[in-house]
């Protein structure tokens, strides 16, 4: 089998994409790209290759390539951001291992903060995707395959990374994304919408061929030489025929699809109860029992919860995401095909649709009797879910593919738990953050935060009888305002006291001067005033204790006993 030659690693600046240097002595290399995921890359070199070791630094880009000895075409094996450099010993040699995420990983560096991304239900366009990518640290370009869903997309940020926002928007638009190992290094993302093509640039044919003469086909990009039989990997999944779909919020405040009624097209085979926020796969229910579930999309909230248009746009996006989620759970078993150790002289992008032709037979049947029996017979349009390129010291670039009839990637054992934890995290995050605005959470949501910040309480807030807040039954005050505090008798020196008997301090003076004051006598019983106006004055004889009334009449003073 002819080899791939001229294995090289080009090292670039992540900041400027300028070529820094080239590594020519590469032991092994590998690159993995998946749909809707951050891929990875790696390579090994000898530790004695000092000039190459000097080129390897974190946050540089490594582009691994190999040249076809047949066509002379340069094929990429990996293109990734260097994040992990380790050493290991093999015999008396030191091997340098270099690893990192592919360039999609750069979207993990950017963060949308608390801004809003929306095309206001503007229909199929890359606008919300492009807006999400603006929050990255790089300028990304987009290749769009197919047409997005007309309901558009919206995202109200609560501190998510650009990658999370991108995936969420695609969920609304019924699309998927991937990174292409073509013409790197460049920040370029492919967006794949629901496949309807049967020809053209987004549709390719690929024949998987087992042959004893692989050299005869190496220059044919439509043929891949199989060195390992295709493996069929069935995956069981829960089937649901109906789903109650909710967005941000909790309880009665949850966002529903109700505002989208009359503004979305209900797909064929589905019915919708907008009042219950329920989407039903009625075609599936005609053949099997009803199986209902509740599905939350807590990151779906309106840009302005007080604006009917914003609420409707969010409901339309929520409907689209709910429908697409339910649609992908209509099969009890999903078939994935794993093709390992392909030799192919072309580049394949995750997300693209390819027509696969492949058959394999056995000379005996399941009983062991000599009878030609078909083991697998593929002649179908399938979606590329994962691409893995690698080469070793032998020089051949081997390619592994995972393909299937759905864009859903094979699950891992922790996927369900991870999904639920993420859903809970987003519920809490978006409940606290509120809708709209470009600042940090300010309490614009309908929830009062435990810290006391949040919206202003207004209206008549009802509390059930016997419910206490910090030990106080608020309802008791309705029947008896003094239920918790007995009024106390006030005096000139009353303190402010509200534990049991309630009193209030009084501010009084025996010498107030020319100002208004409550009066009290001083220590000796005296009272000092600036001026006093009287009609009469009563004085008491100290010896006889006889009181006398002193008054003035017609300019003369009179003293008369009382």
Coordinates of C-alpha atoms in Angstrom, one line a residue:
X1 CA 0.0 0.0 0.0
X2 CA 1.4 3.4 -1.0
X3 CA 2.2 5.6 1.9
X4 CA 1.6 9.2 2.7
X5 CA 4.9 11.1 2.8
X6 CA 6.3 14.4 3.9
X7 CA 4.8 14.4 7.4
X8 CA 5.1 17.8 8.9
X9 CA 3.9 20.0 11.7
X10 CA 3.6 23.7 11.0
X11 CA 3.6 25.9 14.1
X12 CA 1.6 29.1 13.9
X13 CA 0.9 32.1 16.2
X14 CA -2.6 31.9 17.7
X15 CA -2.7 35.7 17.6
X16 CA -1.7 36.4 14.1
X17 CA -1.8 33.0 12.4
X18 CA 1.8 33.7 11.1
X19 CA 4.0 30.7 10.5
X20 CA 6.6 30.4 13.2
X21 CA 8.4 27.2 12.2
X22 CA 8.1 23.6 10.9
X23 CA 8.7 20.3 12.5
X24 CA 9.8 17.6 10.1
X25 CA 10.6 14.6 12.4
X26 CA 7.2 13.5 13.5
X27 CA 6.8 10.0 15.1
X28 CA 2.9 9.8 15.3
X29 CA 0.0 12.2 14.9
X30 CA -3.7 12.1 15.4
X31 CA -6.7 14.5 14.8
X32 CA -10.3 14.0 15.8
X33 CA -13.2 16.2 14.7
X34 CA -16.8 15.7 15.7
X35 CA -20.1 17.2 15.0
X36 CA -21.3 19.7 17.7
X37 CA -18.2 19.1 19.8
X38 CA -14.7 20.4 20.3
X39 CA -12.2 18.1 18.6
X40 CA -8.6 17.4 19.5
X41 CA -5.2 16.9 18.0
X42 CA -1.9 15.4 19.1
X43 CA 1.6 14.4 17.8
X44 CA 4.9 13.0 19.1
X45 CA 8.4 14.0 18.5
X46 CA 11.8 12.9 19.9
X47 CA 13.0 14.9 22.9
X48 CA 16.5 15.1 21.3
X49 CA 15.0 17.3 18.4
X50 CA 15.9 20.5 20.2
X51 CA 14.9 23.0 17.5
X52 CA 11.4 21.3 17.3
X53 CA 11.0 21.2 21.0
X54 CA 11.7 25.0 21.1
X55 CA 8.8 25.6 18.8
X56 CA 6.3 23.8 21.0
X57 CA 4.7 26.4 23.3
X58 CA 1.2 26.6 24.8
X59 CA -1.4 28.7 22.9
X60 CA 0.3 28.2 19.6
X61 CA -1.4 26.4 16.7
X62 CA -0.1 23.0 15.4
X63 CA -1.1 22.0 11.9
X64 CA -0.2 18.4 11.1
X65 CA -0.2 17.4 7.4
X66 CA 0.8 14.4 5.2
X67 CA 1.2 14.3 1.4
X68 CA -0.4 11.6 -0.7
X69 CA 2.3 9.6 -2.5
X70 CA -0.3 8.9 -5.3
X71 CA -1.9 12.3 -6.0
X72 CA 0.6 14.6 -4.4
X73 CA -2.3 16.3 -2.6
X74 CA -1.6 17.6 0.9
X75 CA -4.0 16.2 3.5
X76 CA -4.4 17.4 7.0
X77 CA -4.3 15.1 10.0
X78 CA -4.9 17.6 12.8
X79 CA -5.1 21.4 13.5
X80 CA -5.2 22.2 17.1
X81 CA -4.3 24.7 19.9
X82 CA -1.3 23.4 22.0
X83 CA -2.5 23.1 25.6
X84 CA -0.7 20.1 27.0
X85 CA 3.0 19.1 26.6
X86 CA 4.4 16.1 28.4
X87 CA 7.5 13.9 28.3
X88 CA 7.7 10.1 28.6
X89 CA 10.6 7.7 28.5
X90 CA 10.7 4.9 25.9
X91 CA 13.9 2.8 26.4
X92 CA 16.7 5.3 26.3
X93 CA 14.7 7.9 24.4
X94 CA 12.6 10.8 25.6
X95 CA 9.3 11.3 23.7
X96 CA 7.5 14.7 23.7
X97 CA 3.7 14.4 23.6
X98 CA 1.8 17.4 22.4
X99 CA -2.0 17.7 22.7
X100 CA -4.8 20.2 22.6
X101 CA -8.3 21.1 21.3
X102 CA -9.0 21.8 17.7
X103 CA -9.7 25.5 16.8
X104 CA -13.3 25.1 17.9
X105 CA -11.8 25.1 21.4
X106 CA -11.0 28.8 20.9
X107 CA -14.7 29.4 21.4
X108 CA -14.2 28.3 25.0
X109 CA -12.1 31.4 25.6
X110 CA -14.8 33.9 24.7
X111 CA -17.9 34.7 26.9
X112 CA -21.1 36.3 26.0
X113 CA -21.5 37.8 29.4
X114 CA -25.0 39.1 30.0
X115 CA -25.7 40.4 26.5
X116 CA -28.5 39.4 24.2
X117 CA -28.2 37.7 20.8
X118 CA -31.4 37.7 18.6
X119 CA -32.4 38.0 15.0
X120 CA -36.0 38.8 16.2
X121 CA -37.4 35.8 14.3
X122 CA -35.8 37.2 11.2
X123 CA -35.9 33.8 9.5
X124 CA -33.2 31.6 8.0
X125 CA -29.9 33.6 8.1
X126 CA -26.5 33.1 9.8
X127 CA -27.0 36.4 11.7
X128 CA -27.5 35.0 15.2
X129 CA -24.6 32.6 14.6
X130 CA -22.3 35.4 13.4
X131 CA -23.4 37.5 16.4
X132 CA -22.5 34.7 18.7
X133 CA -19.0 34.3 17.1
X134 CA -18.4 38.0 17.6
X135 CA -18.0 37.2 21.3
X136 CA -15.0 35.1 20.4
X137 CA -11.4 36.4 20.5
X138 CA -11.1 35.7 16.8
X139 CA -12.8 36.7 13.5
X140 CA -14.6 33.6 12.4
X141 CA -16.0 32.8 8.9
X142 CA -19.1 30.7 8.3
X143 CA -20.0 28.2 5.6
X144 CA -23.7 27.5 5.7
X145 CA -25.1 24.2 4.3
X146 CA -28.8 24.1 3.8
X147 CA -31.4 26.5 5.2
X148 CA -32.0 27.4 8.8
X149 CA -35.4 27.1 10.4
X150 CA -37.7 30.2 9.8
X151 CA -38.4 30.7 13.5
X152 CA -35.0 32.2 14.0
X153 CA -32.9 32.1 17.2
X154 CA -32.5 34.1 20.5
X155 CA -30.1 33.8 23.4
X156 CA -30.2 35.9 26.6
X157 CA -26.7 35.6 28.1
X158 CA -26.0 34.6 31.7
X159 CA -22.2 34.2 31.5
X160 CA -22.0 31.4 29.0
X161 CA -19.1 30.7 26.8
X162 CA -19.4 31.4 23.0
X163 CA -19.4 27.6 22.4
X164 CA -22.4 27.0 24.6
X165 CA -24.3 29.9 23.0
X166 CA -23.5 28.6 19.5
X167 CA -24.8 25.1 20.3
X168 CA -27.9 26.5 21.9
X169 CA -28.7 28.7 18.9
X170 CA -28.2 25.8 16.5
X171 CA -30.6 23.8 18.6
X172 CA -33.3 26.4 17.9
X173 CA -32.3 26.6 14.2
X174 CA -32.3 22.8 13.9
X175 CA -28.7 22.9 12.8
X176 CA -25.3 21.5 13.7
X177 CA -21.7 22.7 13.5
X178 CA -18.3 21.3 12.8
X179 CA -14.7 22.3 12.2
X180 CA -13.1 21.4 8.9
X181 CA -9.6 20.1 8.3
X182 CA -9.2 22.0 5.1
X183 CA -7.0 25.0 4.2
X184 CA -5.9 25.5 7.8
X185 CA -5.0 27.3 9.9
X186 CA -8.2 29.4 9.8
X187 CA -11.1 30.1 12.1
X188 CA -13.8 28.7 10.0
X189 CA -17.0 26.9 11.1
X190 CA -19.4 24.8 9.0
X191 CA -23.1 25.1 9.9
X192 CA -25.2 22.1 8.7
X193 CA -29.0 22.3 8.7
X194 CA -31.4 19.5 8.0
X195 CA -30.1 17.6 5.0
X196 CA -32.3 17.6 1.9
X197 CA -29.6 17.4 -0.7
X198 CA -29.2 14.5 -3.1
X199 CA -26.4 16.0 -5.1
X200 CA -24.0 19.0 -5.2
X201 CA -21.2 20.3 -3.0
X202 CA -22.9 19.2 0.2
X203 CA -23.5 15.7 -0.9
X204 CA -20.8 13.1 -1.7
X205 CA -20.7 9.5 -2.6
X206 CA -18.2 7.1 -1.0
X207 CA -17.8 3.4 -1.8
X208 CA -16.2 1.4 1.0
X209 CA -14.2 -1.3 -0.7
X210 CA -12.4 -4.4 0.5
X211 CA -9.8 -5.3 -2.2
X212 CA -6.5 -7.1 -2.5
X213 CA -5.3 -4.5 -4.9
X214 CA -5.8 -1.1 -3.0
X215 CA -3.2 0.7 -5.3
X216 CA -5.7 0.6 -8.1
X217 CA -8.1 2.8 -6.2
X218 CA -5.9 5.2 -4.3
X219 CA -6.2 8.0 -6.7
X220 CA -10.0 7.7 -6.7
X221 CA -11.4 10.1 -4.0
X222 CA -14.8 8.4 -4.2
X223 CA -13.4 5.1 -2.9
X224 CA -12.1 4.3 0.5
X225 CA -10.1 1.1 1.1
X226 CA -11.3 -0.9 4.1
X227 CA -8.7 -2.8 6.1
X228 CA -11.1 -3.5 9.0
X229 CA -14.7 -4.7 8.7
X230 CA -17.5 -2.1 9.4
X231 CA -19.0 -2.4 12.9
X232 CA -22.7 -1.8 13.4
X233 CA -23.3 -0.1 16.8
X234 CA -27.0 0.0 17.8
X235 CA -27.8 2.4 20.6
X236 CA -31.0 2.1 22.5
X237 CA -32.7 5.3 23.6
X238 CA -35.9 6.3 25.4
X239 CA -38.7 7.0 23.0
X240 CA -41.2 9.8 23.8
X241 CA -44.3 10.6 21.9
X242 CA -45.1 13.9 23.6
X243 CA -43.2 16.4 25.6
X244 CA -44.2 19.3 27.8
X245 CA -41.7 22.0 26.8
X246 CA -40.7 24.8 29.1
X247 CA -38.1 27.6 29.0
X248 CA -36.5 29.7 31.7
X249 CA -38.2 30.2 35.1
X250 CA -39.8 27.9 37.6
X251 CA -43.4 27.0 38.5
X252 CA -46.1 29.2 37.1
X253 CA -43.4 31.7 35.9
X254 CA -41.9 29.2 33.4
X255 CA -41.7 30.3 29.8
X256 CA -44.0 28.2 27.5
X257 CA -44.7 27.9 23.8
X258 CA -48.2 29.5 24.3
X259 CA -47.2 32.9 22.9
X260 CA -46.0 31.2 19.7
X261 CA -49.5 30.0 18.8
X262 CA -50.5 31.2 15.3
X263 CA -46.9 32.2 14.6
X264 CA -45.2 28.8 13.9
X265 CA -45.8 26.1 11.4
X266 CA -46.7 22.8 13.0
X267 CA -44.7 20.0 11.2
X268 CA -46.6 17.2 9.5
X269 CA -47.4 14.4 11.8
X270 CA -47.4 16.6 14.9
X271 CA -50.1 18.3 16.9
X272 CA -49.6 21.0 19.6
X273 CA -51.5 22.0 22.7
X274 CA -50.2 25.5 23.2
X275 CA -52.2 26.0 26.4
X276 CA -50.4 23.1 28.0
X277 CA -47.1 23.8 26.2
X278 CA -47.3 20.3 24.8
X279 CA -45.9 19.0 21.6
X280 CA -47.2 15.6 20.4
X281 CA -45.8 13.2 17.8
X282 CA -49.3 12.2 16.7
X283 CA -48.0 10.0 13.8
X284 CA -45.9 8.0 16.3
X285 CA -48.8 7.7 18.7
X286 CA -50.9 6.1 16.0
X287 CA -48.6 3.1 16.2
X288 CA -47.5 2.9 19.8
X289 CA -48.7 3.9 23.3
X290 CA -48.4 7.5 24.5
X291 CA -45.1 8.2 26.4
X292 CA -44.9 11.7 27.8
X293 CA -42.1 13.6 29.4
X294 CA -41.2 17.1 30.5
X295 CA -38.3 18.8 28.8
X296 CA -36.7 22.0 30.0
X297 CA -34.7 24.5 28.0
X298 CA -33.8 26.9 30.9
X299 CA -31.6 29.1 28.8
X300 CA -34.5 30.1 26.6
X301 CA -35.9 33.4 28.0
X302 CA -37.2 36.6 26.3
X303 CA -35.0 39.6 25.7
X304 CA -37.6 41.7 27.5
X305 CA -40.1 39.8 29.6
X306 CA -42.5 42.8 29.5
X307 CA -42.6 43.1 25.7
X308 CA -45.1 40.8 23.9
X309 CA -42.9 40.6 20.8
X310 CA -39.9 39.5 22.7
X311 CA -41.9 36.9 24.6
X312 CA -43.4 35.6 21.3
X313 CA -39.9 35.4 19.7
X314 CA -38.6 33.3 22.6
X315 CA -41.7 31.1 22.5
X316 CA -41.1 30.4 18.8
X317 CA -37.5 29.5 19.4
X318 CA -38.6 27.3 22.3
X319 CA -41.1 25.5 20.1
X320 CA -38.5 24.8 17.5
X321 CA -36.1 23.4 20.0
X322 CA -38.8 21.3 21.6
X323 CA -40.0 19.9 18.3
X324 CA -36.5 19.0 17.2
X325 CA -35.7 17.3 20.5
X326 CA -38.9 15.2 20.4
X327 CA -38.3 14.3 16.7
X328 CA -34.9 12.9 17.6
X329 CA -36.5 10.6 20.2
X330 CA -38.9 8.8 17.9
X331 CA -36.6 5.7 17.4
X332 CA -36.0 3.1 20.0
X333 CA -32.7 2.1 18.4
X334 CA -30.3 4.4 16.5
X335 CA -27.9 2.7 14.2
X336 CA -24.3 4.0 14.1
X337 CA -21.6 2.6 11.8
X338 CA -18.0 2.6 12.9
X339 CA -15.5 2.3 10.1
X340 CA -11.9 1.9 11.2
X341 CA -8.6 2.0 9.4
X342 CA -9.8 3.5 6.1
X343 CA -7.2 4.5 3.6
X344 CA -8.8 7.5 1.8
X345 CA -7.2 10.2 -0.3
X346 CA -9.8 12.9 0.4
X347 CA -10.9 15.1 3.3
X348 CA -14.3 14.6 4.9
X349 CA -16.1 17.1 7.1
X350 CA -18.2 16.1 10.1
X351 CA -21.8 17.0 9.4
X352 CA -21.8 16.4 5.7
X353 CA -24.1 13.9 4.1
X354 CA -22.5 11.1 2.1
X355 CA -24.0 8.1 0.2
X356 CA -22.3 5.0 1.5
X357 CA -22.1 1.8 -0.5
X358 CA -20.7 -1.3 1.3
X359 CA -21.6 -4.9 1.6
X360 CA -20.1 -7.8 3.4
X361 CA -21.2 -11.5 3.3
X362 CA -20.4 -14.7 5.1
X363 CA -19.9 -18.1 3.5
X364 CA -22.0 -19.7 6.2
X365 CA -25.4 -18.9 7.7
X366 CA -26.2 -18.5 11.4
X367 CA -26.5 -22.2 11.8
X368 CA -23.1 -22.8 10.4
X369 CA -24.3 -24.3 7.2
X370 CA -22.5 -23.4 4.0
X371 CA -24.7 -20.7 2.5
X372 CA -23.7 -17.2 1.5
X373 CA -25.3 -14.8 4.0
X374 CA -25.4 -11.0 4.0
X375 CA -23.9 -9.6 7.2
X376 CA -24.2 -5.9 6.3
X377 CA -25.5 -4.2 3.2
X378 CA -25.2 -0.4 3.1
X379 CA -26.6 1.7 0.3
X380 CA -27.8 4.7 2.0
X381 CA -27.4 8.5 2.7
X382 CA -25.7 8.8 6.1
X383 CA -24.3 11.7 8.1
X384 CA -20.6 11.9 9.1
X385 CA -20.6 12.3 12.9
X386 CA -16.9 11.9 13.7
X387 CA -13.6 11.8 11.7
X388 CA -10.3 10.6 13.1
X389 CA -7.1 10.8 11.1
X390 CA -3.8 9.3 12.3
X391 CA -0.5 8.1 11.0
X392 CA 2.3 6.2 12.6
X393 CA 5.9 5.4 11.7
X394 CA 4.6 3.3 8.8
X395 CA 3.5 6.6 7.1
X396 CA 0.0 5.6 6.0
X397 CA -2.7 8.1 7.0
X398 CA -5.6 6.0 8.4
X399 CA -9.0 7.4 8.9
X400 CA -11.8 6.3 11.2
X401 CA -15.4 7.3 10.6
X402 CA -18.5 7.2 12.7
X403 CA -21.6 7.6 10.5
X404 CA -25.3 7.4 11.1
X405 CA -28.8 8.4 9.8
X406 CA -29.2 11.1 12.5
X407 CA -26.9 14.0 13.5
X408 CA -27.1 12.8 17.1
X409 CA -23.7 11.6 18.2
X410 CA -23.3 8.2 20.1
X411 CA -23.9 8.7 23.8
X412 CA -21.6 7.8 26.6
X413 CA -22.7 6.4 29.9
X414 CA -22.6 9.8 31.6
X415 CA -24.4 11.8 28.9
X416 CA -27.9 11.6 30.6
X417 CA -26.5 12.7 34.0
X418 CA -24.4 15.4 32.4
X419 CA -27.5 16.7 30.5
X420 CA -29.6 16.9 33.7
X421 CA -26.9 18.6 35.7
X422 CA -26.4 21.1 32.9
X423 CA -30.2 21.7 32.8
X424 CA -30.3 22.3 36.6
X425 CA -27.3 24.7 36.3
X426 CA -28.9 26.7 33.6
X427 CA -32.2 26.8 35.5
X428 CA -30.5 28.4 38.5
X429 CA -28.3 30.7 36.4
X430 CA -31.1 32.1 34.3
X431 CA -33.5 32.3 37.2
X432 CA -31.1 34.6 39.0
X433 CA -29.9 36.5 36.0
X434 CA -33.1 37.9 34.6
X435 CA -33.8 38.9 31.1
X436 CA -32.2 41.6 28.9
X437 CA -29.6 44.2 29.6
X438 CA -25.8 44.1 29.2
X439 CA -24.8 44.2 32.9
X440 CA -24.5 41.6 35.6
X441 CA -27.6 40.1 37.2
X442 CA -29.7 43.0 38.4
X443 CA -32.9 41.3 39.5
X444 CA -34.9 42.1 36.3
X445 CA -36.3 38.6 36.5
X446 CA -39.5 37.8 38.5
X447 CA -37.6 36.2 41.3
X448 CA -36.4 37.7 44.6
X449 CA -32.8 36.6 45.3
X450 CA -31.8 35.1 48.7
X451 CA -29.3 38.0 49.0
X452 CA -32.3 40.4 49.2
X453 CA -31.5 41.9 45.8
X454 CA -33.9 41.5 42.9
X455 CA -37.2 43.1 41.9
X456 CA -39.2 45.4 44.1
X457 CA -42.1 43.6 45.8
X458 CA -45.4 45.2 44.9
X459 CA -49.0 44.5 45.1
X460 CA -50.8 42.5 47.8
X461 CA -48.4 39.6 48.7
X462 CA -50.5 36.9 50.2
X463 CA -49.1 34.7 53.0
X464 CA -50.9 31.6 54.4
X465 CA -52.0 31.8 58.0
X466 CA -49.6 30.5 60.6
X467 CA -46.7 31.0 58.2
X468 CA -43.9 32.8 60.0
X469 CA -41.0 34.8 58.7
X470 CA -38.1 34.9 61.2
X471 CA -40.6 33.7 63.8
X472 CA -43.2 36.3 63.1
X473 CA -46.7 35.4 61.9
X474 CA -47.6 38.2 59.6
X475 CA -51.2 37.2 59.3
X476 CA -51.7 37.7 63.1
X477 CA -51.4 41.5 62.6
X478 CA -54.5 41.5 60.5
X479 CA -56.7 40.6 63.5
X480 CA -54.6 42.3 66.3
X481 CA -52.0 45.0 65.4
X482 CA -50.5 44.5 68.9
X483 CA -50.2 40.7 68.5
X484 CA -46.4 40.8 68.8
X485 CA -45.7 44.0 70.7
X486 CA -47.6 45.3 73.9
X487 CA -47.7 49.1 74.0
X488 CA -45.8 50.5 77.0
X489 CA -46.3 53.7 79.1
X490 CA -44.2 56.6 77.8
X491 CA -42.2 58.9 80.2
X492 CA -39.6 61.6 79.7
X493 CA -36.8 59.1 79.6
X494 CA -38.5 56.2 77.6
X495 CA -36.1 54.2 75.5
X496 CA -36.7 52.8 72.0
X497 CA -37.6 49.2 73.0
X498 CA -39.5 46.6 70.9
X499 CA -38.9 43.3 72.7
X500 CA -42.3 42.4 74.3
X501 CA -43.4 45.9 75.6
X502 CA -42.9 48.5 72.9
X503 CA -41.9 52.1 73.8
X504 CA -40.3 55.0 72.0
X505 CA -37.8 57.6 73.3
X506 CA -39.1 61.2 73.8
X507 CA -36.9 64.3 73.1
X508 CA -37.6 67.1 75.8
X509 CA -35.7 70.0 77.4
X510 CA -35.8 72.2 80.5
X511 CA -34.0 75.1 78.7
X512 CA -35.0 74.9 75.0
X513 CA -34.1 78.4 74.0
X514 CA -35.9 80.1 71.1
X515 CA -37.2 76.9 69.4
X516 CA -40.1 74.4 69.7
X517 CA -39.6 71.6 72.2
X518 CA -41.4 69.3 74.6
X519 CA -40.7 70.7 78.1
X520 CA -39.5 69.0 81.2
X521 CA -38.1 70.4 84.5
X522 CA -34.4 70.4 85.3
X523 CA -32.7 68.5 88.2
X524 CA -33.8 71.2 90.7
X525 CA -37.3 71.5 89.3
X526 CA -36.6 74.6 87.4
X527 CA -37.6 75.6 83.9
X528 CA -35.8 78.2 81.9
X529 CA -37.6 79.9 79.0
X530 CA -36.7 82.9 76.8
X531 CA -40.2 84.4 77.1
X532 CA -43.6 83.4 78.5
X533 CA -47.0 85.1 77.9
X534 CA -49.6 84.8 80.8
X535 CA -53.0 86.4 81.7
X536 CA -52.4 85.7 85.4
X537 CA -49.8 84.0 87.7
X538 CA -50.5 82.0 90.9
X539 CA -48.0 82.3 93.7
X540 CA -48.1 80.6 97.2
X541 CA -47.2 82.2 100.5
X542 CA -44.4 80.2 102.0
X543 CA -45.5 80.9 105.6
X544 CA -49.2 80.5 105.4
X545 CA -49.4 78.4 102.1
X546 CA -52.1 80.8 101.0
X547 CA -52.3 81.0 97.2
X548 CA -52.5 84.4 95.6
X549 CA -53.5 85.4 92.1
X550 CA -51.3 88.1 90.5
X551 CA -52.7 89.9 87.5
X552 CA -52.6 93.3 85.7
X553 CA -55.8 95.4 85.1
X554 CA -55.7 98.8 83.4
X555 CA -52.0 99.1 83.8
X556 CA -52.1 98.4 87.6
X557 CA -50.9 95.1 89.3
X558 CA -53.3 93.5 91.8
X559 CA -52.7 90.7 94.3
X560 CA -55.8 88.8 95.6
X561 CA -56.0 85.7 97.7
X562 CA -57.6 82.7 96.1

